[in-house]
């Protein structure tokens, strides 16, 4: 899948005559406060220190991606396109840059994470969004506290996560399952898979799409560009 993403990325760059320009891209890990402000919930991964937001700036437009491997980067679009996507750090740079470039070209919106009350308001939007599914079986892929609370209140819910501090813990009456062990089983079980866009950074998106593409909705800012390129449904109503 990443080779296809790269091909689509490169085609957009070439069509807009950007490949050979000396355009500098800077991606830096944002502090939790810079990334999401001070939401009421203190259970977001970025506030607990396990993930950071990488932010790429391209000609005054911003693109972001969550990752557990972070650091500074500066280079051209050509440098990013030539990058081997063999770890989460490199994929985060690639994805954040793709999002920033597509935002600059007007191909996507909502490439910057909501702040402060935004996450809580996103939960209210999610309740409305899920209304059309009535009482469905929902797989939440990637623990997100507001989404988990909203889903558990009205639906049968299973949660998958990769964070060892969450696995085995009870969250809103649901025990968090190990995503590396139970993904296939849970995705087969569910009527709707609500999936974190971080899967495009941590390399788990392909098997998820293979198992549940027709019932998948991705949430968050990381997936913004890829969702547009591949026609994936995305839920991120409070992003800017």
PDB file of C-alpha atoms in Angstrom:
ATOM      1  CA  UNK A   1       0.000   0.000   0.000  1.00  0.00           C
ATOM      2  CA  UNK A   2       2.826   2.412   0.820  1.00  0.00           C
ATOM      3  CA  UNK A   3       4.259   2.076  -2.670  1.00  0.00           C
ATOM      4  CA  UNK A   4       0.860   3.110  -4.060  1.00  0.00           C
ATOM      5  CA  UNK A   5       0.673   6.038  -1.640  1.00  0.00           C
ATOM      6  CA  UNK A   6       4.153   7.111  -2.718  1.00  0.00           C
ATOM      7  CA  UNK A   7       3.201   6.886  -6.392  1.00  0.00           C
ATOM      8  CA  UNK A   8       0.100   9.005  -5.854  1.00  0.00           C
ATOM      9  CA  UNK A   9       2.102  11.504  -3.771  1.00  0.00           C
ATOM     10  CA  UNK A  10       4.787  11.795  -6.447  1.00  0.00           C
ATOM     11  CA  UNK A  11       2.236  12.219  -9.217  1.00  0.00           C
ATOM     12  CA  UNK A  12       0.620  15.143  -7.382  1.00  0.00           C
ATOM     13  CA  UNK A  13       4.027  16.737  -6.827  1.00  0.00           C
ATOM     14  CA  UNK A  14       4.980  16.390 -10.483  1.00  0.00           C
ATOM     15  CA  UNK A  15       1.625  17.649 -11.762  1.00  0.00           C
ATOM     16  CA  UNK A  16       2.081  20.790  -9.678  1.00  0.00           C
ATOM     17  CA  UNK A  17       5.738  21.273 -10.655  1.00  0.00           C
ATOM     18  CA  UNK A  18       6.970  20.983  -7.078  1.00  0.00           C
ATOM     19  CA  UNK A  19       9.419  18.098  -7.307  1.00  0.00           C
ATOM     20  CA  UNK A  20      12.536  20.078  -8.265  1.00  0.00           C
ATOM     21  CA  UNK A  21      11.836  23.215  -6.303  1.00  0.00           C
ATOM     22  CA  UNK A  22      13.925  23.887  -3.229  1.00  0.00           C
ATOM     23  CA  UNK A  23      10.932  23.833  -0.910  1.00  0.00           C
ATOM     24  CA  UNK A  24      11.860  23.150   2.677  1.00  0.00           C
ATOM     25  CA  UNK A  25       9.708  20.904   4.828  1.00  0.00           C
ATOM     26  CA  UNK A  26      10.027  21.035   8.579  1.00  0.00           C
ATOM     27  CA  UNK A  27       8.466  18.464  10.848  1.00  0.00           C
ATOM     28  CA  UNK A  28       8.808  18.791  14.590  1.00  0.00           C
ATOM     29  CA  UNK A  29       7.271  16.956  17.506  1.00  0.00           C
ATOM     30  CA  UNK A  30       4.666  19.139  19.199  1.00  0.00           C
ATOM     31  CA  UNK A  31       4.282  19.260  22.955  1.00  0.00           C
ATOM     32  CA  UNK A  32       0.909  17.977  24.190  1.00  0.00           C
ATOM     33  CA  UNK A  33      -0.240  21.534  24.864  1.00  0.00           C
ATOM     34  CA  UNK A  34       0.731  22.685  21.360  1.00  0.00           C
ATOM     35  CA  UNK A  35      -1.033  19.714  19.803  1.00  0.00           C
ATOM     36  CA  UNK A  36      -4.377  19.488  21.619  1.00  0.00           C
ATOM     37  CA  UNK A  37      -4.402  22.237  24.239  1.00  0.00           C
ATOM     38  CA  UNK A  38      -5.986  21.212  27.521  1.00  0.00           C
ATOM     39  CA  UNK A  39      -8.935  18.862  26.926  1.00  0.00           C
ATOM     40  CA  UNK A  40     -11.029  17.810  29.896  1.00  0.00           C
ATOM     41  CA  UNK A  41     -10.017  14.178  29.609  1.00  0.00           C
ATOM     42  CA  UNK A  42      -6.507  13.327  30.782  1.00  0.00           C
ATOM     43  CA  UNK A  43      -6.481   9.894  29.158  1.00  0.00           C
ATOM     44  CA  UNK A  44      -5.413  10.851  25.650  1.00  0.00           C
ATOM     45  CA  UNK A  45      -2.228   9.031  24.573  1.00  0.00           C
ATOM     46  CA  UNK A  46      -0.466  12.292  23.741  1.00  0.00           C
ATOM     47  CA  UNK A  47      -1.054  13.602  27.275  1.00  0.00           C
ATOM     48  CA  UNK A  48       0.280  10.396  28.807  1.00  0.00           C
ATOM     49  CA  UNK A  49       3.556  10.710  26.937  1.00  0.00           C
ATOM     50  CA  UNK A  50       3.352   7.663  24.670  1.00  0.00           C
ATOM     51  CA  UNK A  51       2.788   9.544  21.426  1.00  0.00           C
ATOM     52  CA  UNK A  52       3.646  12.928  20.022  1.00  0.00           C
ATOM     53  CA  UNK A  53       2.303  14.888  17.126  1.00  0.00           C
ATOM     54  CA  UNK A  54       4.652  15.450  14.218  1.00  0.00           C
ATOM     55  CA  UNK A  55       3.798  18.634  12.309  1.00  0.00           C
ATOM     56  CA  UNK A  56       4.988  19.387   8.798  1.00  0.00           C
ATOM     57  CA  UNK A  57       4.805  22.882   7.339  1.00  0.00           C
ATOM     58  CA  UNK A  58       4.680  23.360   3.592  1.00  0.00           C
ATOM     59  CA  UNK A  59       4.342  26.908   2.250  1.00  0.00           C
ATOM     60  CA  UNK A  60       2.367  28.031   5.272  1.00  0.00           C
ATOM     61  CA  UNK A  61       0.066  24.991   5.383  1.00  0.00           C
ATOM     62  CA  UNK A  62       0.251  22.374   8.114  1.00  0.00           C
ATOM     63  CA  UNK A  63      -0.146  18.622   8.218  1.00  0.00           C
ATOM     64  CA  UNK A  64       0.089  16.412  11.280  1.00  0.00           C
ATOM     65  CA  UNK A  65       0.563  12.776  12.242  1.00  0.00           C
ATOM     66  CA  UNK A  66       0.629  10.941  15.566  1.00  0.00           C
ATOM     67  CA  UNK A  67       3.641   8.732  16.234  1.00  0.00           C
ATOM     68  CA  UNK A  68       5.513   7.025  19.048  1.00  0.00           C
ATOM     69  CA  UNK A  69       8.839   7.727  17.274  1.00  0.00           C
ATOM     70  CA  UNK A  70       9.511  11.418  16.835  1.00  0.00           C
ATOM     71  CA  UNK A  71      12.220  13.936  16.101  1.00  0.00           C
ATOM     72  CA  UNK A  72      13.079  16.921  13.912  1.00  0.00           C
ATOM     73  CA  UNK A  73      13.384  16.740  10.132  1.00  0.00           C
ATOM     74  CA  UNK A  74      14.042  19.258   7.401  1.00  0.00           C
ATOM     75  CA  UNK A  75      14.292  18.572   3.687  1.00  0.00           C
ATOM     76  CA  UNK A  76      12.646  18.880   0.288  1.00  0.00           C
ATOM     77  CA  UNK A  77       9.641  17.051  -1.085  1.00  0.00           C
ATOM     78  CA  UNK A  78      12.048  15.020  -3.161  1.00  0.00           C
ATOM     79  CA  UNK A  79      13.871  13.972   0.025  1.00  0.00           C
ATOM     80  CA  UNK A  80      10.605  12.843   1.580  1.00  0.00           C
ATOM     81  CA  UNK A  81       9.577  10.899  -1.523  1.00  0.00           C
ATOM     82  CA  UNK A  82      12.948   9.111  -1.534  1.00  0.00           C
ATOM     83  CA  UNK A  83      12.681   8.117   2.120  1.00  0.00           C
ATOM     84  CA  UNK A  84      12.535   4.429   3.039  1.00  0.00           C
ATOM     85  CA  UNK A  85       9.368   3.986   5.096  1.00  0.00           C
ATOM     86  CA  UNK A  86      10.831   1.360   7.404  1.00  0.00           C
ATOM     87  CA  UNK A  87       9.853   2.740  10.819  1.00  0.00           C
ATOM     88  CA  UNK A  88       7.232   4.888  12.512  1.00  0.00           C
ATOM     89  CA  UNK A  89       9.460   7.976  12.533  1.00  0.00           C
ATOM     90  CA  UNK A  90       9.931   7.940   8.764  1.00  0.00           C
ATOM     91  CA  UNK A  91       6.290   7.120   8.084  1.00  0.00           C
ATOM     92  CA  UNK A  92       5.226   9.988  10.374  1.00  0.00           C
ATOM     93  CA  UNK A  93       7.362  12.448   8.405  1.00  0.00           C
ATOM     94  CA  UNK A  94       6.016  11.089   5.129  1.00  0.00           C
ATOM     95  CA  UNK A  95       2.359  11.190   6.242  1.00  0.00           C
ATOM     96  CA  UNK A  96       2.562  14.620   7.898  1.00  0.00           C
ATOM     97  CA  UNK A  97       4.263  16.029   4.797  1.00  0.00           C
ATOM     98  CA  UNK A  98       1.668  14.484   2.494  1.00  0.00           C
ATOM     99  CA  UNK A  99      -1.061  16.063   4.613  1.00  0.00           C
ATOM    100  CA  UNK A 100       0.626  19.479   4.572  1.00  0.00           C
ATOM    101  CA  UNK A 101       1.159  19.413   0.813  1.00  0.00           C
ATOM    102  CA  UNK A 102      -2.404  18.303   0.069  1.00  0.00           C
ATOM    103  CA  UNK A 103      -3.715  20.983   2.430  1.00  0.00           C
ATOM    104  CA  UNK A 104      -1.653  23.620   0.590  1.00  0.00           C
ATOM    105  CA  UNK A 105      -3.095  22.463  -2.744  1.00  0.00           C
ATOM    106  CA  UNK A 106      -6.661  22.566  -1.402  1.00  0.00           C
ATOM    107  CA  UNK A 107      -7.124  18.815  -1.764  1.00  0.00           C
ATOM    108  CA  UNK A 108      -8.003  18.217   1.898  1.00  0.00           C
ATOM    109  CA  UNK A 109      -9.268  20.100   4.930  1.00  0.00           C
ATOM    110  CA  UNK A 110      -8.994  19.324   8.616  1.00  0.00           C
ATOM    111  CA  UNK A 111      -5.278  18.525   8.757  1.00  0.00           C
ATOM    112  CA  UNK A 112      -4.701  20.078  12.215  1.00  0.00           C
ATOM    113  CA  UNK A 113      -5.918  18.495  15.465  1.00  0.00           C
ATOM    114  CA  UNK A 114      -8.716  20.123  17.438  1.00  0.00           C
ATOM    115  CA  UNK A 115      -7.854  21.671  20.813  1.00  0.00           C
ATOM    116  CA  UNK A 116      -9.297  22.266  24.262  1.00  0.00           C
ATOM    117  CA  UNK A 117     -13.051  21.537  24.110  1.00  0.00           C
ATOM    118  CA  UNK A 118     -12.713  20.088  20.616  1.00  0.00           C
ATOM    119  CA  UNK A 119     -12.164  16.442  21.638  1.00  0.00           C
ATOM    120  CA  UNK A 120     -15.204  16.499  23.925  1.00  0.00           C
ATOM    121  CA  UNK A 121     -17.335  18.146  21.239  1.00  0.00           C
ATOM    122  CA  UNK A 122     -16.074  15.504  18.802  1.00  0.00           C
ATOM    123  CA  UNK A 123     -17.623  12.918  21.116  1.00  0.00           C
ATOM    124  CA  UNK A 124     -20.988  14.668  20.852  1.00  0.00           C
ATOM    125  CA  UNK A 125     -20.636  14.593  17.070  1.00  0.00           C
ATOM    126  CA  UNK A 126     -19.797  10.893  17.240  1.00  0.00           C
ATOM    127  CA  UNK A 127     -23.004  10.100  19.125  1.00  0.00           C
ATOM    128  CA  UNK A 128     -24.965  11.752  16.317  1.00  0.00           C
ATOM    129  CA  UNK A 129     -22.877   9.993  13.664  1.00  0.00           C
ATOM    130  CA  UNK A 130     -23.446   6.581  15.239  1.00  0.00           C
ATOM    131  CA  UNK A 131     -27.196   7.140  15.458  1.00  0.00           C
ATOM    132  CA  UNK A 132     -27.664   5.672  11.992  1.00  0.00           C
ATOM    133  CA  UNK A 133     -26.091   2.389  13.138  1.00  0.00           C
ATOM    134  CA  UNK A 134     -28.657   1.863  15.921  1.00  0.00           C
ATOM    135  CA  UNK A 135     -27.374  -0.735  18.399  1.00  0.00           C
ATOM    136  CA  UNK A 136     -24.424  -2.114  16.461  1.00  0.00           C
ATOM    137  CA  UNK A 137     -21.318  -4.073  17.343  1.00  0.00           C
ATOM    138  CA  UNK A 138     -18.462  -1.601  17.165  1.00  0.00           C
ATOM    139  CA  UNK A 139     -14.727  -2.253  17.112  1.00  0.00           C
ATOM    140  CA  UNK A 140     -12.719   0.744  18.307  1.00  0.00           C
ATOM    141  CA  UNK A 141      -9.256   0.263  16.855  1.00  0.00           C
ATOM    142  CA  UNK A 142      -6.940   2.420  18.949  1.00  0.00           C
ATOM    143  CA  UNK A 143      -8.090   3.498  22.395  1.00  0.00           C
ATOM    144  CA  UNK A 144      -9.461   7.028  22.339  1.00  0.00           C
ATOM    145  CA  UNK A 145     -11.202   7.860  25.616  1.00  0.00           C
ATOM    146  CA  UNK A 146     -14.016  10.078  24.356  1.00  0.00           C
ATOM    147  CA  UNK A 147     -14.847   7.714  21.506  1.00  0.00           C
ATOM    148  CA  UNK A 148     -14.739   4.699  23.835  1.00  0.00           C
ATOM    149  CA  UNK A 149     -17.103   6.355  26.311  1.00  0.00           C
ATOM    150  CA  UNK A 150     -19.573   7.368  23.620  1.00  0.00           C
ATOM    151  CA  UNK A 151     -19.549   3.973  21.915  1.00  0.00           C
ATOM    152  CA  UNK A 152     -19.871   1.971  25.132  1.00  0.00           C
ATOM    153  CA  UNK A 153     -22.921   3.943  26.236  1.00  0.00           C
ATOM    154  CA  UNK A 154     -25.097   2.907  23.295  1.00  0.00           C
ATOM    155  CA  UNK A 155     -23.432   0.006  21.499  1.00  0.00           C
ATOM    156  CA  UNK A 156     -21.781  -3.346  22.042  1.00  0.00           C
ATOM    157  CA  UNK A 157     -18.102  -2.435  22.007  1.00  0.00           C
ATOM    158  CA  UNK A 158     -14.721  -4.119  21.741  1.00  0.00           C
ATOM    159  CA  UNK A 159     -11.486  -2.089  21.959  1.00  0.00           C
ATOM    160  CA  UNK A 160      -8.188  -2.966  20.316  1.00  0.00           C
ATOM    161  CA  UNK A 161      -4.965  -1.196  21.238  1.00  0.00           C
ATOM    162  CA  UNK A 162      -1.202  -1.596  20.923  1.00  0.00           C
ATOM    163  CA  UNK A 163      -0.260   0.228  24.130  1.00  0.00           C
ATOM    164  CA  UNK A 164       0.779  -2.319  26.760  1.00  0.00           C
ATOM    165  CA  UNK A 165      -0.412   0.047  29.498  1.00  0.00           C
ATOM    166  CA  UNK A 166      -3.952  -0.122  28.116  1.00  0.00           C
ATOM    167  CA  UNK A 167      -4.118  -3.808  27.182  1.00  0.00           C
ATOM    168  CA  UNK A 168      -6.012  -5.776  29.806  1.00  0.00           C
ATOM    169  CA  UNK A 169      -7.349  -2.652  31.489  1.00  0.00           C
ATOM    170  CA  UNK A 170     -11.058  -1.988  31.779  1.00  0.00           C
ATOM    171  CA  UNK A 171     -12.148   1.215  30.056  1.00  0.00           C
ATOM    172  CA  UNK A 172     -15.790   2.274  30.363  1.00  0.00           C
ATOM    173  CA  UNK A 173     -16.767  -1.287  31.178  1.00  0.00           C
ATOM    174  CA  UNK A 174     -14.798  -2.816  28.302  1.00  0.00           C
ATOM    175  CA  UNK A 175     -11.505  -4.703  28.641  1.00  0.00           C
ATOM    176  CA  UNK A 176      -8.947  -3.470  26.118  1.00  0.00           C
ATOM    177  CA  UNK A 177      -7.678  -6.272  23.866  1.00  0.00           C
ATOM    178  CA  UNK A 178      -4.233  -6.664  22.334  1.00  0.00           C
ATOM    179  CA  UNK A 179      -4.506  -5.403  18.774  1.00  0.00           C
ATOM    180  CA  UNK A 180      -1.641  -7.601  17.603  1.00  0.00           C
ATOM    181  CA  UNK A 181      -3.481 -10.759  18.749  1.00  0.00           C
ATOM    182  CA  UNK A 182      -7.200 -10.097  18.415  1.00  0.00           C
ATOM    183  CA  UNK A 183      -7.500  -7.776  15.413  1.00  0.00           C
ATOM    184  CA  UNK A 184      -8.725 -10.342  12.902  1.00  0.00           C
ATOM    185  CA  UNK A 185     -11.250 -11.837  15.326  1.00  0.00           C
ATOM    186  CA  UNK A 186     -12.687  -8.492  16.433  1.00  0.00           C
ATOM    187  CA  UNK A 187     -12.855  -7.044  12.925  1.00  0.00           C
ATOM    188  CA  UNK A 188     -14.789 -10.088  11.770  1.00  0.00           C
ATOM    189  CA  UNK A 189     -17.165  -9.730  14.744  1.00  0.00           C
ATOM    190  CA  UNK A 190     -18.021  -6.041  14.355  1.00  0.00           C
ATOM    191  CA  UNK A 191     -20.620  -4.248  12.267  1.00  0.00           C
ATOM    192  CA  UNK A 192     -18.523  -1.065  12.227  1.00  0.00           C
ATOM    193  CA  UNK A 193     -14.797  -0.590  12.710  1.00  0.00           C
ATOM    194  CA  UNK A 194     -13.899   2.871  14.012  1.00  0.00           C
ATOM    195  CA  UNK A 195     -10.170   3.039  13.329  1.00  0.00           C
ATOM    196  CA  UNK A 196      -7.493   5.492  14.380  1.00  0.00           C
ATOM    197  CA  UNK A 197      -5.730   7.156  11.474  1.00  0.00           C
ATOM    198  CA  UNK A 198      -2.457   6.424  13.263  1.00  0.00           C
ATOM    199  CA  UNK A 199      -2.620   2.979  11.639  1.00  0.00           C
ATOM    200  CA  UNK A 200      -1.179   4.585   8.494  1.00  0.00           C
ATOM    201  CA  UNK A 201       1.865   5.621  10.548  1.00  0.00           C
ATOM    202  CA  UNK A 202       2.427   2.460  12.586  1.00  0.00           C
ATOM    203  CA  UNK A 203       2.123   0.164   9.562  1.00  0.00           C
ATOM    204  CA  UNK A 204      -1.037  -1.721  10.562  1.00  0.00           C
ATOM    205  CA  UNK A 205      -3.463  -0.212   8.064  1.00  0.00           C
ATOM    206  CA  UNK A 206      -3.102  -2.842   5.321  1.00  0.00           C
ATOM    207  CA  UNK A 207      -4.311  -5.921   7.247  1.00  0.00           C
ATOM    208  CA  UNK A 208      -7.146  -3.865   8.719  1.00  0.00           C
ATOM    209  CA  UNK A 209      -8.335  -2.824   5.269  1.00  0.00           C
ATOM    210  CA  UNK A 210      -7.959  -6.398   4.037  1.00  0.00           C
ATOM    211  CA  UNK A 211     -10.227  -7.594   6.858  1.00  0.00           C
ATOM    212  CA  UNK A 212     -12.800  -4.818   7.143  1.00  0.00           C
ATOM    213  CA  UNK A 213     -12.560  -2.169   4.441  1.00  0.00           C
ATOM    214  CA  UNK A 214     -16.276  -2.191   3.647  1.00  0.00           C
ATOM    215  CA  UNK A 215     -17.197  -1.449   7.282  1.00  0.00           C
ATOM    216  CA  UNK A 216     -14.339   0.864   8.259  1.00  0.00           C
ATOM    217  CA  UNK A 217     -14.476   4.515   9.304  1.00  0.00           C
ATOM    218  CA  UNK A 218     -11.148   6.167  10.107  1.00  0.00           C
ATOM    219  CA  UNK A 219     -10.876   8.964  12.637  1.00  0.00           C
ATOM    220  CA  UNK A 220      -8.249  11.625  13.269  1.00  0.00           C
ATOM    221  CA  UNK A 221      -5.879  13.878  11.376  1.00  0.00           C
ATOM    222  CA  UNK A 222      -3.093  11.418  10.462  1.00  0.00           C
ATOM    223  CA  UNK A 223      -5.235   9.714   7.827  1.00  0.00           C
ATOM    224  CA  UNK A 224      -6.449  12.930   6.144  1.00  0.00           C
ATOM    225  CA  UNK A 225      -4.426  12.731   2.932  1.00  0.00           C
ATOM    226  CA  UNK A 226      -4.494   8.962   2.516  1.00  0.00           C
ATOM    227  CA  UNK A 227      -8.261   8.858   3.103  1.00  0.00           C
ATOM    228  CA  UNK A 228      -8.733  11.364   0.280  1.00  0.00           C
ATOM    229  CA  UNK A 229      -6.409   9.476  -2.066  1.00  0.00           C
ATOM    230  CA  UNK A 230      -8.051   6.087  -1.448  1.00  0.00           C
ATOM    231  CA  UNK A 231     -11.673   7.095  -0.937  1.00  0.00           C
ATOM    232  CA  UNK A 232     -11.763   5.992   2.714  1.00  0.00           C
ATOM    233  CA  UNK A 233     -14.472   7.332   4.999  1.00  0.00           C
ATOM    234  CA  UNK A 234     -13.045   9.672   7.638  1.00  0.00           C
ATOM    235  CA  UNK A 235     -14.600  11.092  10.792  1.00  0.00           C
ATOM    236  CA  UNK A 236     -12.823  14.158  12.150  1.00  0.00           C
ATOM    237  CA  UNK A 237     -15.430  16.917  12.511  1.00  0.00           C
ATOM    238  CA  UNK A 238     -13.530  19.271  14.828  1.00  0.00           C
ATOM    239  CA  UNK A 239     -10.161  19.347  13.058  1.00  0.00           C
ATOM    240  CA  UNK A 240      -9.118  22.617  11.433  1.00  0.00           C
TER     241      UNK A 240
END
